mmCIF file of C-alpha atoms in Angstrom:
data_model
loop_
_atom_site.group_PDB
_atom_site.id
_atom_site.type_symbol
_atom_site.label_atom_id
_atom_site.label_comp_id
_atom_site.label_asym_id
_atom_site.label_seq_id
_atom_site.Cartn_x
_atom_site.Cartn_y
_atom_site.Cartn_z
ATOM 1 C CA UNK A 1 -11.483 9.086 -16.475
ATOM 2 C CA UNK A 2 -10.430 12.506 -16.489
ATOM 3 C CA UNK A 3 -13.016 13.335 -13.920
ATOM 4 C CA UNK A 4 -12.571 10.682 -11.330
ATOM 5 C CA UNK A 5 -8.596 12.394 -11.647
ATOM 6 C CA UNK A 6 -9.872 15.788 -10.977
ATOM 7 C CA UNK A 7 -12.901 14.920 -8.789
ATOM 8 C CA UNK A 8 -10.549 12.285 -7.073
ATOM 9 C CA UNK A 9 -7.398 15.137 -6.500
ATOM 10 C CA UNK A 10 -10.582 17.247 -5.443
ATOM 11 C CA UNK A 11 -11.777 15.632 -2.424
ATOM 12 C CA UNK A 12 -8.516 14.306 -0.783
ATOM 13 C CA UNK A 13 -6.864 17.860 -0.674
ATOM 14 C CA UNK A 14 -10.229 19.156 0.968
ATOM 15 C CA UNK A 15 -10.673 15.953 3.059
ATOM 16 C CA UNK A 16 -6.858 16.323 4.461
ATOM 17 C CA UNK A 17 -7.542 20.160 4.838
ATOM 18 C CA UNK A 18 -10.578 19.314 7.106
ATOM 19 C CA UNK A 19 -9.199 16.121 8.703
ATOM 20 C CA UNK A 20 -5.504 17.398 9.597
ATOM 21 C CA UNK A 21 -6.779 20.270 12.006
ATOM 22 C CA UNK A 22 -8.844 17.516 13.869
ATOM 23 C CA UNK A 23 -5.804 15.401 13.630
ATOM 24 C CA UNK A 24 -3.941 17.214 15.582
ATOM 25 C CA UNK A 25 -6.221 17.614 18.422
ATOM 26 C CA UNK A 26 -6.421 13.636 18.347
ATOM 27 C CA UNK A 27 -2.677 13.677 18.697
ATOM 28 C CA UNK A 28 -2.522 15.859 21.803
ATOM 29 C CA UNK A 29 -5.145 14.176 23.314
ATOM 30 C CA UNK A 30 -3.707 10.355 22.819
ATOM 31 C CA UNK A 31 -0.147 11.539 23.298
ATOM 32 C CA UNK A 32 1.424 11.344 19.989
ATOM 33 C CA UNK A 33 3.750 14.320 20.601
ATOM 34 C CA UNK A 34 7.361 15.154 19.347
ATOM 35 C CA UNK A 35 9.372 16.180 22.336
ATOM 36 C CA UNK A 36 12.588 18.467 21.363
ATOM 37 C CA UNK A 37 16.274 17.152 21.979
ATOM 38 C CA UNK A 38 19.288 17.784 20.271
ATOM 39 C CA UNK A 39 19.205 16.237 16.754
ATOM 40 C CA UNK A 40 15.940 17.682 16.112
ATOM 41 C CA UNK A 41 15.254 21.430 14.722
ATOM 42 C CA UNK A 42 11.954 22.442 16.528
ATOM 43 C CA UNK A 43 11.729 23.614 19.762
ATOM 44 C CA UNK A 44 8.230 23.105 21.274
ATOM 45 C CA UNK A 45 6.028 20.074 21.228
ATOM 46 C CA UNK A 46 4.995 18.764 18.205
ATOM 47 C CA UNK A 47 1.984 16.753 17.113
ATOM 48 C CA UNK A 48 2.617 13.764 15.480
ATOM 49 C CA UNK A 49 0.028 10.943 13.920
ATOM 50 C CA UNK A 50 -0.247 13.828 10.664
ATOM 51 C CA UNK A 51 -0.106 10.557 8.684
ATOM 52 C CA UNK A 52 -3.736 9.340 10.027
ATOM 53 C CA UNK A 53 -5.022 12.305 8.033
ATOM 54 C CA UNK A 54 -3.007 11.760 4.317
ATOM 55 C CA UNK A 55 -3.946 7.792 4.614
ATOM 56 C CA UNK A 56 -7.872 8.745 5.716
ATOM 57 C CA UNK A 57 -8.210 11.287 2.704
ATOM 58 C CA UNK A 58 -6.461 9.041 0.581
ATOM 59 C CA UNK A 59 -8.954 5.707 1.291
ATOM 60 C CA UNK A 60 -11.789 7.351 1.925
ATOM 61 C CA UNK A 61 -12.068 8.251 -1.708
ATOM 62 C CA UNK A 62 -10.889 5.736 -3.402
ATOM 63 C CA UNK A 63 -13.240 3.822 -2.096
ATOM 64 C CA UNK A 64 -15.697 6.789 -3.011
ATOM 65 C CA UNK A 65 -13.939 6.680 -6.544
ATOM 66 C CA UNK A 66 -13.877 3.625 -7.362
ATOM 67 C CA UNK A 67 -17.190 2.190 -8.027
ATOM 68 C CA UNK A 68 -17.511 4.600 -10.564
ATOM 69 C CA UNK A 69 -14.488 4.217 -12.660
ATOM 70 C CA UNK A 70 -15.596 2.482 -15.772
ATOM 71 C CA UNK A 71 -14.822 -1.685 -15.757
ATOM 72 C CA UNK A 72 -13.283 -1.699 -19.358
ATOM 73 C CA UNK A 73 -10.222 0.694 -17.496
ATOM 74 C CA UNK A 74 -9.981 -1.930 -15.091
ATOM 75 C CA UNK A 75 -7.605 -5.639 -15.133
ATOM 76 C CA UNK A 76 -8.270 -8.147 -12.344
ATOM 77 C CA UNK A 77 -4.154 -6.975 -11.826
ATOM 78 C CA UNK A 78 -5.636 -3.550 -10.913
ATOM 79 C CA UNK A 79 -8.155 -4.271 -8.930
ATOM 80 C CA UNK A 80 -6.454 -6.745 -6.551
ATOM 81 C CA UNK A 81 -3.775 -4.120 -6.734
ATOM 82 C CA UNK A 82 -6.262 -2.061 -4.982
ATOM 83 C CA UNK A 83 -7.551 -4.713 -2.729
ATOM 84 C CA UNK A 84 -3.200 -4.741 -1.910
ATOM 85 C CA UNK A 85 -2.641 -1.207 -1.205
ATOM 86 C CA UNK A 86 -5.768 -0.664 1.159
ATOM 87 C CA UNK A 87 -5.129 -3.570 3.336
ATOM 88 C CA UNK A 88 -1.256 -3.204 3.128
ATOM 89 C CA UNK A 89 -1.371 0.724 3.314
ATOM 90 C CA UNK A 90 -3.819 0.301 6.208
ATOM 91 C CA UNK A 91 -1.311 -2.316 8.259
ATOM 92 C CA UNK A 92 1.747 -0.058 7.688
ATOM 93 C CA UNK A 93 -0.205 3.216 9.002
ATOM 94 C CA UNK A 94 -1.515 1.376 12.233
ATOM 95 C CA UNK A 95 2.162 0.477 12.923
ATOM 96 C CA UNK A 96 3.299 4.055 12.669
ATOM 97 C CA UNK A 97 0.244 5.566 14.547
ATOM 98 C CA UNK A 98 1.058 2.954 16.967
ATOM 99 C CA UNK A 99 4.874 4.013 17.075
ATOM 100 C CA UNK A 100 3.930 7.997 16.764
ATOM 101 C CA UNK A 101 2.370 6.850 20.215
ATOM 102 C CA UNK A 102 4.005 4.845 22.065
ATOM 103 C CA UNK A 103 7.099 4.424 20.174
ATOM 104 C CA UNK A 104 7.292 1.172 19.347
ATOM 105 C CA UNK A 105 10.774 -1.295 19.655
ATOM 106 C CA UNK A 106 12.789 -1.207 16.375
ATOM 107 C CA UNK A 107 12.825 -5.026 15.682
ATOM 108 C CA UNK A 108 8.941 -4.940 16.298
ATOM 109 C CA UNK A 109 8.447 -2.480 13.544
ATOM 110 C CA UNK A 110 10.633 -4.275 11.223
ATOM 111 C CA UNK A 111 8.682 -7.564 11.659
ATOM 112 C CA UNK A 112 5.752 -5.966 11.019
ATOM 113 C CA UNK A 113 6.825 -4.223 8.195
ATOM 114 C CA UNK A 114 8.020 -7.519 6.740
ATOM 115 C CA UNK A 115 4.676 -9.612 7.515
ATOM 116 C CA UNK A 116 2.718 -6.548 5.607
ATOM 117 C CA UNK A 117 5.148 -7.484 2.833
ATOM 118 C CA UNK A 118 4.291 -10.531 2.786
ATOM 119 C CA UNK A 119 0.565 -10.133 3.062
ATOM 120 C CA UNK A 120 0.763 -8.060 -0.443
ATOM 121 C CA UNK A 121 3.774 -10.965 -2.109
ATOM 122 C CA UNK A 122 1.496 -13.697 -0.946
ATOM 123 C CA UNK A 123 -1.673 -12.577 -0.327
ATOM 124 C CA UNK A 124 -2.410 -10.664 -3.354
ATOM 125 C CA UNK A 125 -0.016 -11.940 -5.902
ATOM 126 C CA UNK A 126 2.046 -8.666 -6.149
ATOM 127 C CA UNK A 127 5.444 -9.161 -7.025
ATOM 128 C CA UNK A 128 8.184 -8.557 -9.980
ATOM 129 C CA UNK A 129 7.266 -10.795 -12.818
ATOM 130 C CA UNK A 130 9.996 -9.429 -15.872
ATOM 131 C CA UNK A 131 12.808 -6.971 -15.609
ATOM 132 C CA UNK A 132 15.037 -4.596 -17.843
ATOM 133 C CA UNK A 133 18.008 -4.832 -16.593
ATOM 134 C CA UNK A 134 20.100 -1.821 -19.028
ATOM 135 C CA UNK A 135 21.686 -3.624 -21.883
ATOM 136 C CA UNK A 136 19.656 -6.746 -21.546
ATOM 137 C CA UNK A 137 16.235 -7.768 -22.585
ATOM 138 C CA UNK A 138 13.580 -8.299 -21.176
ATOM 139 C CA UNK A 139 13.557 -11.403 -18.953
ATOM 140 C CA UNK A 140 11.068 -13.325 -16.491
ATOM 141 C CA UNK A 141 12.159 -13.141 -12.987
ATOM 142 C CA UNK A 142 12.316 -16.410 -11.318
ATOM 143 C CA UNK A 143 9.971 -16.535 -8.152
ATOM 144 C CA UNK A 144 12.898 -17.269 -5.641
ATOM 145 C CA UNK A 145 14.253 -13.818 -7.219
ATOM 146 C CA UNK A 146 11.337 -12.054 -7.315
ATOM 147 C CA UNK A 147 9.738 -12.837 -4.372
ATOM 148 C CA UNK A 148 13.107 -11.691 -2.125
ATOM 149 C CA UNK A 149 13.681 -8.906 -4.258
ATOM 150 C CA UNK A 150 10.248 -7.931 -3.976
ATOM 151 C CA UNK A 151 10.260 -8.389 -0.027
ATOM 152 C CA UNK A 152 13.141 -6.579 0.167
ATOM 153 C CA UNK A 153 12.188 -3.691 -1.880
ATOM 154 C CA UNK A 154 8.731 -3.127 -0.134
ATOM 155 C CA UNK A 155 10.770 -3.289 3.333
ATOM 156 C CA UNK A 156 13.251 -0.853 2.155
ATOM 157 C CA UNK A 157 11.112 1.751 0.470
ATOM 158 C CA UNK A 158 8.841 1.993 2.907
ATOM 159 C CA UNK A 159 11.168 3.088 5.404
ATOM 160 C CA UNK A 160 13.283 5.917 3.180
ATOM 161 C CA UNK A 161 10.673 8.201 3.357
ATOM 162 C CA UNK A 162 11.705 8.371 7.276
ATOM 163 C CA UNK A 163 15.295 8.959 6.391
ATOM 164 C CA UNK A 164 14.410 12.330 4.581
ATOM 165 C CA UNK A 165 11.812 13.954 7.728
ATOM 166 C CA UNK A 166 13.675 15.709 9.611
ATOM 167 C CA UNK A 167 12.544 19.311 8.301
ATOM 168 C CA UNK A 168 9.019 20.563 8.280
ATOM 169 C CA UNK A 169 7.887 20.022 5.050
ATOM 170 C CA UNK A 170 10.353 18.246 3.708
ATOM 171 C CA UNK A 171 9.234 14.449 3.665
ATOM 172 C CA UNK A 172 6.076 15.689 2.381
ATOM 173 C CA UNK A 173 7.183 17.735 -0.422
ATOM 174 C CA UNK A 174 9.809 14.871 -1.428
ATOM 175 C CA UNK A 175 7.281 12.473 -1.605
ATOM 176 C CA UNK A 176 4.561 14.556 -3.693
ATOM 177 C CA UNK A 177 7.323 14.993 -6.019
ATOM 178 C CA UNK A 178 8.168 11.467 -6.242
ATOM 179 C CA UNK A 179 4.539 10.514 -6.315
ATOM 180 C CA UNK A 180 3.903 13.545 -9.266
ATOM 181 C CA UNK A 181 6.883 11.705 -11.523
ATOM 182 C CA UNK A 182 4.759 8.198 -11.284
ATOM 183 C CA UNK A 183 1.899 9.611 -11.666
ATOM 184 C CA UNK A 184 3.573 11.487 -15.039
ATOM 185 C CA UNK A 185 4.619 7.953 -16.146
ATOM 186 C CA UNK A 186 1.346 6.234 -15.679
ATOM 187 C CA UNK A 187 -0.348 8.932 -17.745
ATOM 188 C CA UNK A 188 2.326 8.493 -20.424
ATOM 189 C CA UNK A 189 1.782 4.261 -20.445
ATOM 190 C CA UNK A 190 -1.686 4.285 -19.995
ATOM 191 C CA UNK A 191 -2.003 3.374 -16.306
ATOM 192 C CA UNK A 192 -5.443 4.596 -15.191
ATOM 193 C CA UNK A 193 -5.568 3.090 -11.516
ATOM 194 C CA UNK A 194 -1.662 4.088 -10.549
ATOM 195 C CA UNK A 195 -2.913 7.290 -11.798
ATOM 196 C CA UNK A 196 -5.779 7.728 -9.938
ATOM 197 C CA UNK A 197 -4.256 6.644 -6.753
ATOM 198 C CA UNK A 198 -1.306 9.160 -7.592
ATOM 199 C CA UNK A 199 -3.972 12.035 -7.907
ATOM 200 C CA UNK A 200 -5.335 10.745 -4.735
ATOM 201 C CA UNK A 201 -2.420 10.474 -2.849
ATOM 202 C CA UNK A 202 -0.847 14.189 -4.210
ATOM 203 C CA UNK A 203 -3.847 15.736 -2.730
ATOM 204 C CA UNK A 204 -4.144 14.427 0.391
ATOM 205 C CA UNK A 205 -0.211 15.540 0.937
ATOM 206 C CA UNK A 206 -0.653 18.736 -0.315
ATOM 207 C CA UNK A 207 -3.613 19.382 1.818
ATOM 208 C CA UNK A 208 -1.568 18.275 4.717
ATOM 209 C CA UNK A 209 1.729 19.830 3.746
ATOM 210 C CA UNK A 210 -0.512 23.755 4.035
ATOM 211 C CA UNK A 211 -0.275 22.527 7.909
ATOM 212 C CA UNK A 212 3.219 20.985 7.687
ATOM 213 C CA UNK A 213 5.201 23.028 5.613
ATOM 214 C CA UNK A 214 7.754 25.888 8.146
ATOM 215 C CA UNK A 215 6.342 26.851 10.349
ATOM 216 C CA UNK A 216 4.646 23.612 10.916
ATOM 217 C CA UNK A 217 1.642 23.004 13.222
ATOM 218 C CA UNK A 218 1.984 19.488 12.861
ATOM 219 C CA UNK A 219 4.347 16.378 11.657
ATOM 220 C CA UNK A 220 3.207 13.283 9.845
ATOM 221 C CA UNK A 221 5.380 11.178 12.047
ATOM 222 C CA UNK A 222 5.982 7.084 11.493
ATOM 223 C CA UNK A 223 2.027 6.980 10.295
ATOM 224 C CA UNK A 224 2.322 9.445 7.753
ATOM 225 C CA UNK A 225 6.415 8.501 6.398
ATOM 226 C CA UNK A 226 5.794 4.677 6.200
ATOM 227 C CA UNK A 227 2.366 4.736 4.612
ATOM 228 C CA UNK A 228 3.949 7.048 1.997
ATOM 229 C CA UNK A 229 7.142 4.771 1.947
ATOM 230 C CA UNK A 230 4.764 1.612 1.385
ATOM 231 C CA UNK A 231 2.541 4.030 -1.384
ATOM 232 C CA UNK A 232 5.832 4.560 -3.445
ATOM 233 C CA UNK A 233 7.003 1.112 -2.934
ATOM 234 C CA UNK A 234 3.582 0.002 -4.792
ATOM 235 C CA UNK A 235 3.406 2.374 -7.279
ATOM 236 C CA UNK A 236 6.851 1.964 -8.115
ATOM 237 C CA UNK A 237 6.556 -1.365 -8.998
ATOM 238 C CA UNK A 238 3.469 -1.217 -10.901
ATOM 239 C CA UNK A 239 2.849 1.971 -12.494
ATOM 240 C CA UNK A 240 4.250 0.362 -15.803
ATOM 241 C CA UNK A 241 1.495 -2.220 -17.472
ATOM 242 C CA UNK A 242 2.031 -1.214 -21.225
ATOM 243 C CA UNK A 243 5.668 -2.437 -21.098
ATOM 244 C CA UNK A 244 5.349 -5.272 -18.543
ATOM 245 C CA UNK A 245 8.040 -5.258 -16.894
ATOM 246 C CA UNK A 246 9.829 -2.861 -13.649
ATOM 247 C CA UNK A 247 12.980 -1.581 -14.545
ATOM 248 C CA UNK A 248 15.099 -1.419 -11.657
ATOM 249 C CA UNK A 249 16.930 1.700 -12.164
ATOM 250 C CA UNK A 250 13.299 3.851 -12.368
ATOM 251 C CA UNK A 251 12.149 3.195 -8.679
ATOM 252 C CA UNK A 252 15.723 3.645 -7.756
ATOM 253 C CA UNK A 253 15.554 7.360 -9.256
ATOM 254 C CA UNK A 254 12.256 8.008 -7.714
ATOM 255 C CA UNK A 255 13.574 7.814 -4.089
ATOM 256 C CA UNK A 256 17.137 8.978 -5.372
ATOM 257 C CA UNK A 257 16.902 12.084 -2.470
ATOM 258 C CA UNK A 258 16.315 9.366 0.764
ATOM 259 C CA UNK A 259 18.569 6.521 -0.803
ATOM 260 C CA UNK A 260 21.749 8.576 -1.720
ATOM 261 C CA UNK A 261 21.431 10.445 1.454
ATOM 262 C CA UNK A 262 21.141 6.723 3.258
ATOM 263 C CA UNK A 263 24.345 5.797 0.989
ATOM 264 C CA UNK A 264 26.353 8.835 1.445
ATOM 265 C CA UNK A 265 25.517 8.579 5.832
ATOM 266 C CA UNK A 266 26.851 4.599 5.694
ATOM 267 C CA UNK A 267 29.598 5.571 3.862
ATOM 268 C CA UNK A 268 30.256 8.801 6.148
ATOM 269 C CA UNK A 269 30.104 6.467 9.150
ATOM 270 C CA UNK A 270 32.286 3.818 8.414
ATOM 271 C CA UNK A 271 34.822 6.425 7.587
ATOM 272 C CA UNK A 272 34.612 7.740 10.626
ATOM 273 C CA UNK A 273 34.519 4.276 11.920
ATOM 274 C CA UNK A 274 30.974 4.890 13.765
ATOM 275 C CA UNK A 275 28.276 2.610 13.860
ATOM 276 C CA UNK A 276 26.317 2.428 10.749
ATOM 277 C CA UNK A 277 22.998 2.915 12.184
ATOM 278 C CA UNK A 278 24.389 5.385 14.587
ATOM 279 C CA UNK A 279 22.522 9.112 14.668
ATOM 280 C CA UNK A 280 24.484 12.072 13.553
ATOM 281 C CA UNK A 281 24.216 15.712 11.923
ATOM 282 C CA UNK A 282 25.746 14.745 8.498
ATOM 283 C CA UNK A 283 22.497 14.460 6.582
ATOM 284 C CA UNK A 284 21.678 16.200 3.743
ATOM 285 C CA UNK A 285 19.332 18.759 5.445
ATOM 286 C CA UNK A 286 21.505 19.010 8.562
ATOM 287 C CA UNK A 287 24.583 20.083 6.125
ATOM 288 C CA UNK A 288 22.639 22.452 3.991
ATOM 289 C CA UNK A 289 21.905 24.641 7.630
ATOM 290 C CA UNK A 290 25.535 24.682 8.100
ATOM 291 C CA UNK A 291 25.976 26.275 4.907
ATOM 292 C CA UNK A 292 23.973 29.419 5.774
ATOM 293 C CA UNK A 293 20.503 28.066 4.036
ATOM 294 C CA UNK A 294 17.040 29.292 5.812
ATOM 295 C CA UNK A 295 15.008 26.299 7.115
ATOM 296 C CA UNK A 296 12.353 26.913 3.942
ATOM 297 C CA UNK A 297 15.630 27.581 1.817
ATOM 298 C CA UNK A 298 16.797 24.147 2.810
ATOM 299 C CA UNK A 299 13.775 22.406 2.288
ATOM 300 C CA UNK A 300 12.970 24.200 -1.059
ATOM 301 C CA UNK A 301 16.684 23.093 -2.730
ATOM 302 C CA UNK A 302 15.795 19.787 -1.323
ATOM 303 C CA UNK A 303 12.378 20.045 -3.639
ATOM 304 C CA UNK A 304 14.601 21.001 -6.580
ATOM 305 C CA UNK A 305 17.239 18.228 -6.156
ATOM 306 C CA UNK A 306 13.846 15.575 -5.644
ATOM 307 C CA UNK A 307 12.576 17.172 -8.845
ATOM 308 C CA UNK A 308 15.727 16.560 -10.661
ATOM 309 C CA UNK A 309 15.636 12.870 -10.124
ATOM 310 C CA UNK A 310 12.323 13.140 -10.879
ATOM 311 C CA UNK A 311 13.150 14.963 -14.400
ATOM 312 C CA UNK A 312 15.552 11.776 -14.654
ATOM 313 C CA UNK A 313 13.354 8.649 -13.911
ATOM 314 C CA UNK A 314 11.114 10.070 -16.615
ATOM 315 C CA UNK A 315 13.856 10.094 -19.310
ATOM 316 C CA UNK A 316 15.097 6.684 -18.225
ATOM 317 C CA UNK A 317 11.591 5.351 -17.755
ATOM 318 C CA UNK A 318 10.489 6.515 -21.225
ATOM 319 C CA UNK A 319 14.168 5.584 -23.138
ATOM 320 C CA UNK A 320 13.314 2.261 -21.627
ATOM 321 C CA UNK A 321 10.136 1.511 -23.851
ATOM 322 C CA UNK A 322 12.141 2.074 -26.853
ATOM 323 C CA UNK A 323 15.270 0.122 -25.660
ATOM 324 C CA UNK A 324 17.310 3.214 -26.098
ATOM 325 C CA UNK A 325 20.004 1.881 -23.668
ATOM 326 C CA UNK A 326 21.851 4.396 -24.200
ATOM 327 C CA UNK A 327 19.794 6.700 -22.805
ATOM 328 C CA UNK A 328 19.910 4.827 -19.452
ATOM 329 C CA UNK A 329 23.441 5.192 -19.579
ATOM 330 C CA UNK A 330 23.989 8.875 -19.896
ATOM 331 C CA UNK A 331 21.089 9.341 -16.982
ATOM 332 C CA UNK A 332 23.146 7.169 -14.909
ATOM 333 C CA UNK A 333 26.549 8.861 -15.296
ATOM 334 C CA UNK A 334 24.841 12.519 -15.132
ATOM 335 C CA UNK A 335 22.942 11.014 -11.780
ATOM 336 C CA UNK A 336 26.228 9.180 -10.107
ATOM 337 C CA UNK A 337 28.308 12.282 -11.328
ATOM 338 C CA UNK A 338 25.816 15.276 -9.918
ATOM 339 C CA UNK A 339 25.394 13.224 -7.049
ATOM 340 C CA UNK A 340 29.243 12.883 -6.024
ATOM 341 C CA UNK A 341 30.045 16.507 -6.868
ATOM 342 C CA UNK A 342 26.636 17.994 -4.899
ATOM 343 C CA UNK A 343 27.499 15.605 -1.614
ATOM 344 C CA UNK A 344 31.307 17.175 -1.702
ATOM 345 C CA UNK A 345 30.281 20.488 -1.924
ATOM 346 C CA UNK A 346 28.270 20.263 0.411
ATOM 347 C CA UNK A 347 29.929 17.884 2.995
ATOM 348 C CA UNK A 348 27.538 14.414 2.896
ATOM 349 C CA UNK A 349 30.625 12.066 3.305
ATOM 350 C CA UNK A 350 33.016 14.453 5.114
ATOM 351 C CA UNK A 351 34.302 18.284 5.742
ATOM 352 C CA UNK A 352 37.589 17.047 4.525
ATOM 353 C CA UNK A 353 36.461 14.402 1.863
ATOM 354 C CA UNK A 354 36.659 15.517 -1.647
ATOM 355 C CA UNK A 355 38.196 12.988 -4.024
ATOM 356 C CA UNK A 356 36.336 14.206 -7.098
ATOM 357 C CA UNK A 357 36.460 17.743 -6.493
ATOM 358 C CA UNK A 358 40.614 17.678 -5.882
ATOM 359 C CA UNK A 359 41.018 15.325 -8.940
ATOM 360 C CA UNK A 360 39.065 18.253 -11.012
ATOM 361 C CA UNK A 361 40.983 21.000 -9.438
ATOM 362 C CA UNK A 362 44.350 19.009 -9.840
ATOM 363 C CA UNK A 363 43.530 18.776 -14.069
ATOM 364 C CA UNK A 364 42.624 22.363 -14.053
ATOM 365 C CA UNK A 365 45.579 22.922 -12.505
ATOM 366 C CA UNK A 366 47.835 20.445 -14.692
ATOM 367 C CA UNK A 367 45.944 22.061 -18.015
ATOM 368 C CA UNK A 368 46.691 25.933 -16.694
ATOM 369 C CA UNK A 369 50.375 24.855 -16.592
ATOM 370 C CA UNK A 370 50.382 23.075 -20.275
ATOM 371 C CA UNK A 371 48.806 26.843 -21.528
ATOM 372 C CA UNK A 372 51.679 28.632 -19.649
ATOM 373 C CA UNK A 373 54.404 26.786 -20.715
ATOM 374 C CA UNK A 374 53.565 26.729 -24.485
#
């Protein structure tokens, strides 16, 4: 197995070197361009479709892969999870090509998104089956649960990957990360077909990210963030066999960079008593620029940050299969305590917003005065 990984990683980072050039002539010539306004940071036309180029690396060798991977490392469960990701990855990518192009009506995409959902709940059997909730054991999922939760989840993940790409480079190094701390965890339980995928997948972004990373000559646009949204929404789910079950605070950690900047923007906006799905500057990204941080400077703190959750879901992941709940309970107070410090320093929810931070300086303060007067 440890040649289909390296022949596997091989291929798709040569195959998305070769394919994103030609790529983004297709793009120009169909009309999948990025046209500058003001929310966005370039200021020329951009190519989009860069997604067509990750997801044709990606299949394209698996299917060259996979006849050769030996049957004893394979379930029926992995293979029709296979069968799920090429037909569902392939559906998701169409719609963003499609909406790279011609840029398709909200409520259309989200339709679609949820009927590709289904076609993986229902069509291939993929869906939660037991849980680890932290303090609890294990537990079957009821289907009316799990089939929601798992709709929902699929649905959701798919589209944070778009929340985060909005710097060159940036969705693409976020989600190599993201995919690199799965592919970590399959390796530790065992999981030879998450892994492989995960090989597959880091190599066909890192072949595109040499074109996409500042100064980029191309974006992945819709077809490149949803089929990566809908890869870590898979993976995520099932890249833990040896303990059966999906804990729901792992996959959570995982996209902890797209979700908490998601959180923090709701949160920002109702404050501000602004539509929630309103467009604004406040994002993560667009408040590290204020701060004086180079566009690769940005993008590169954004790795580290994506890398710390990623240091994070691997702790949790692993306490988990030895029930050391404990351990899931420290990661989430460092996580939910880094996270509320890091978004007031640098201005997520508000300029003027910093609970946490004036509670801190008011102890310091309150301490410094106990010293002095003893």
């Amino acid at each position: 197995m440890l040649m289909i990984y390296i022949i596997g990683f091989i291929l798709t980072l040569c195959l998305a070197l070769i394919l994103t050039p030609l790529v983004k002539k297709f793009a120009f010539f169909v009309g999948a361009v990025d046209k500058p306004n003001a929310r966005k940071v370039h200021t020329t036309i951009m190519p989009r479709l860069g997604g067509l180029a990750i997801y044709a690396a990606v299949i394209a060798t698996l299917l060259a892969v996979f006849p050769f991977i030996p049957e004893g490392f394979l379930s029926a469960r992995d293979v029709n999870f296979v069968k799920a990701f090429v037909v569902g990855g392939t559906m998701i990518m169409l719609l963003g090509a499609l909406d790279d192009r011609f840029q398709l009506n909200a409520k259309l995409k989200f339709l679609v998104q949820i009927a590709t959902a289904c076609v993986v709940v229902f069509g291939f059997d993929i869906r939660i089956e037991f849980a680890n909730i932290p303090f609890h054991t294990y537990s079957s999922v009821e289907s009316w649960i799990a089939i929601p939760f798992t709709l929902l989840w699929i649905v959701g993940v798919t589209n944070a990957i778009n929340l985060i790409d909005g710097l060159d480079g940036l969705a693409a190094g976020v989600s190599a990360i993201a995919i690199g701390t799965i592919s970590v965890m399959a390796f530790i339980m065992g999981n030879e077909i998450v892994a492989v995928i995960c090989m597959l997948l880091l190599g066909s972004i890192l072949g595109f990210l040499y074109f996409n990373f500042h100064p980029a000559k191309i974006f992945m646009g819709d077809s490149g963030a949803l089929f990566l949204g809908f890869s870590l929404a898979l993976l995520s789910l099932l890249g833990f066999k040896q303990v059966a079950i999906v804990s729901f605070l792992t996959p959570l950690i995982l996209i902890g960079v797209p979700l908490s900047d998601t959180m923090f923007a709701i949160v920002r906006r109702w404050m501000q008593k602004k539509p929630i799905f309103s467009p604004d500057k406040g994002h993560l990204h667009h408040c590290l620029r204020e701060l004086g941080f180079s566009h690769r400077q940005t993008v590169l703190v954004i790795y580290g940050i994506a890398a710390f959750f990623g240091i994070l879901a691997i702790i949790q992941s692993s306490a988990a299969m030895y029930s050391a709940n404990w351990v899931t309970f420290v990661v989430i107070c460092i996580m939910a305590f880094f996270l509320q410090i890091g978004a007031e320093v640098i201005g997520l929810i508000g300029k003027t917003k910093r609970p946490l931070l004036n509670f801190l300086a008011r102890l310091r303060m309150k301490v410094n005065a106990e010293r002095g007067s003893k």
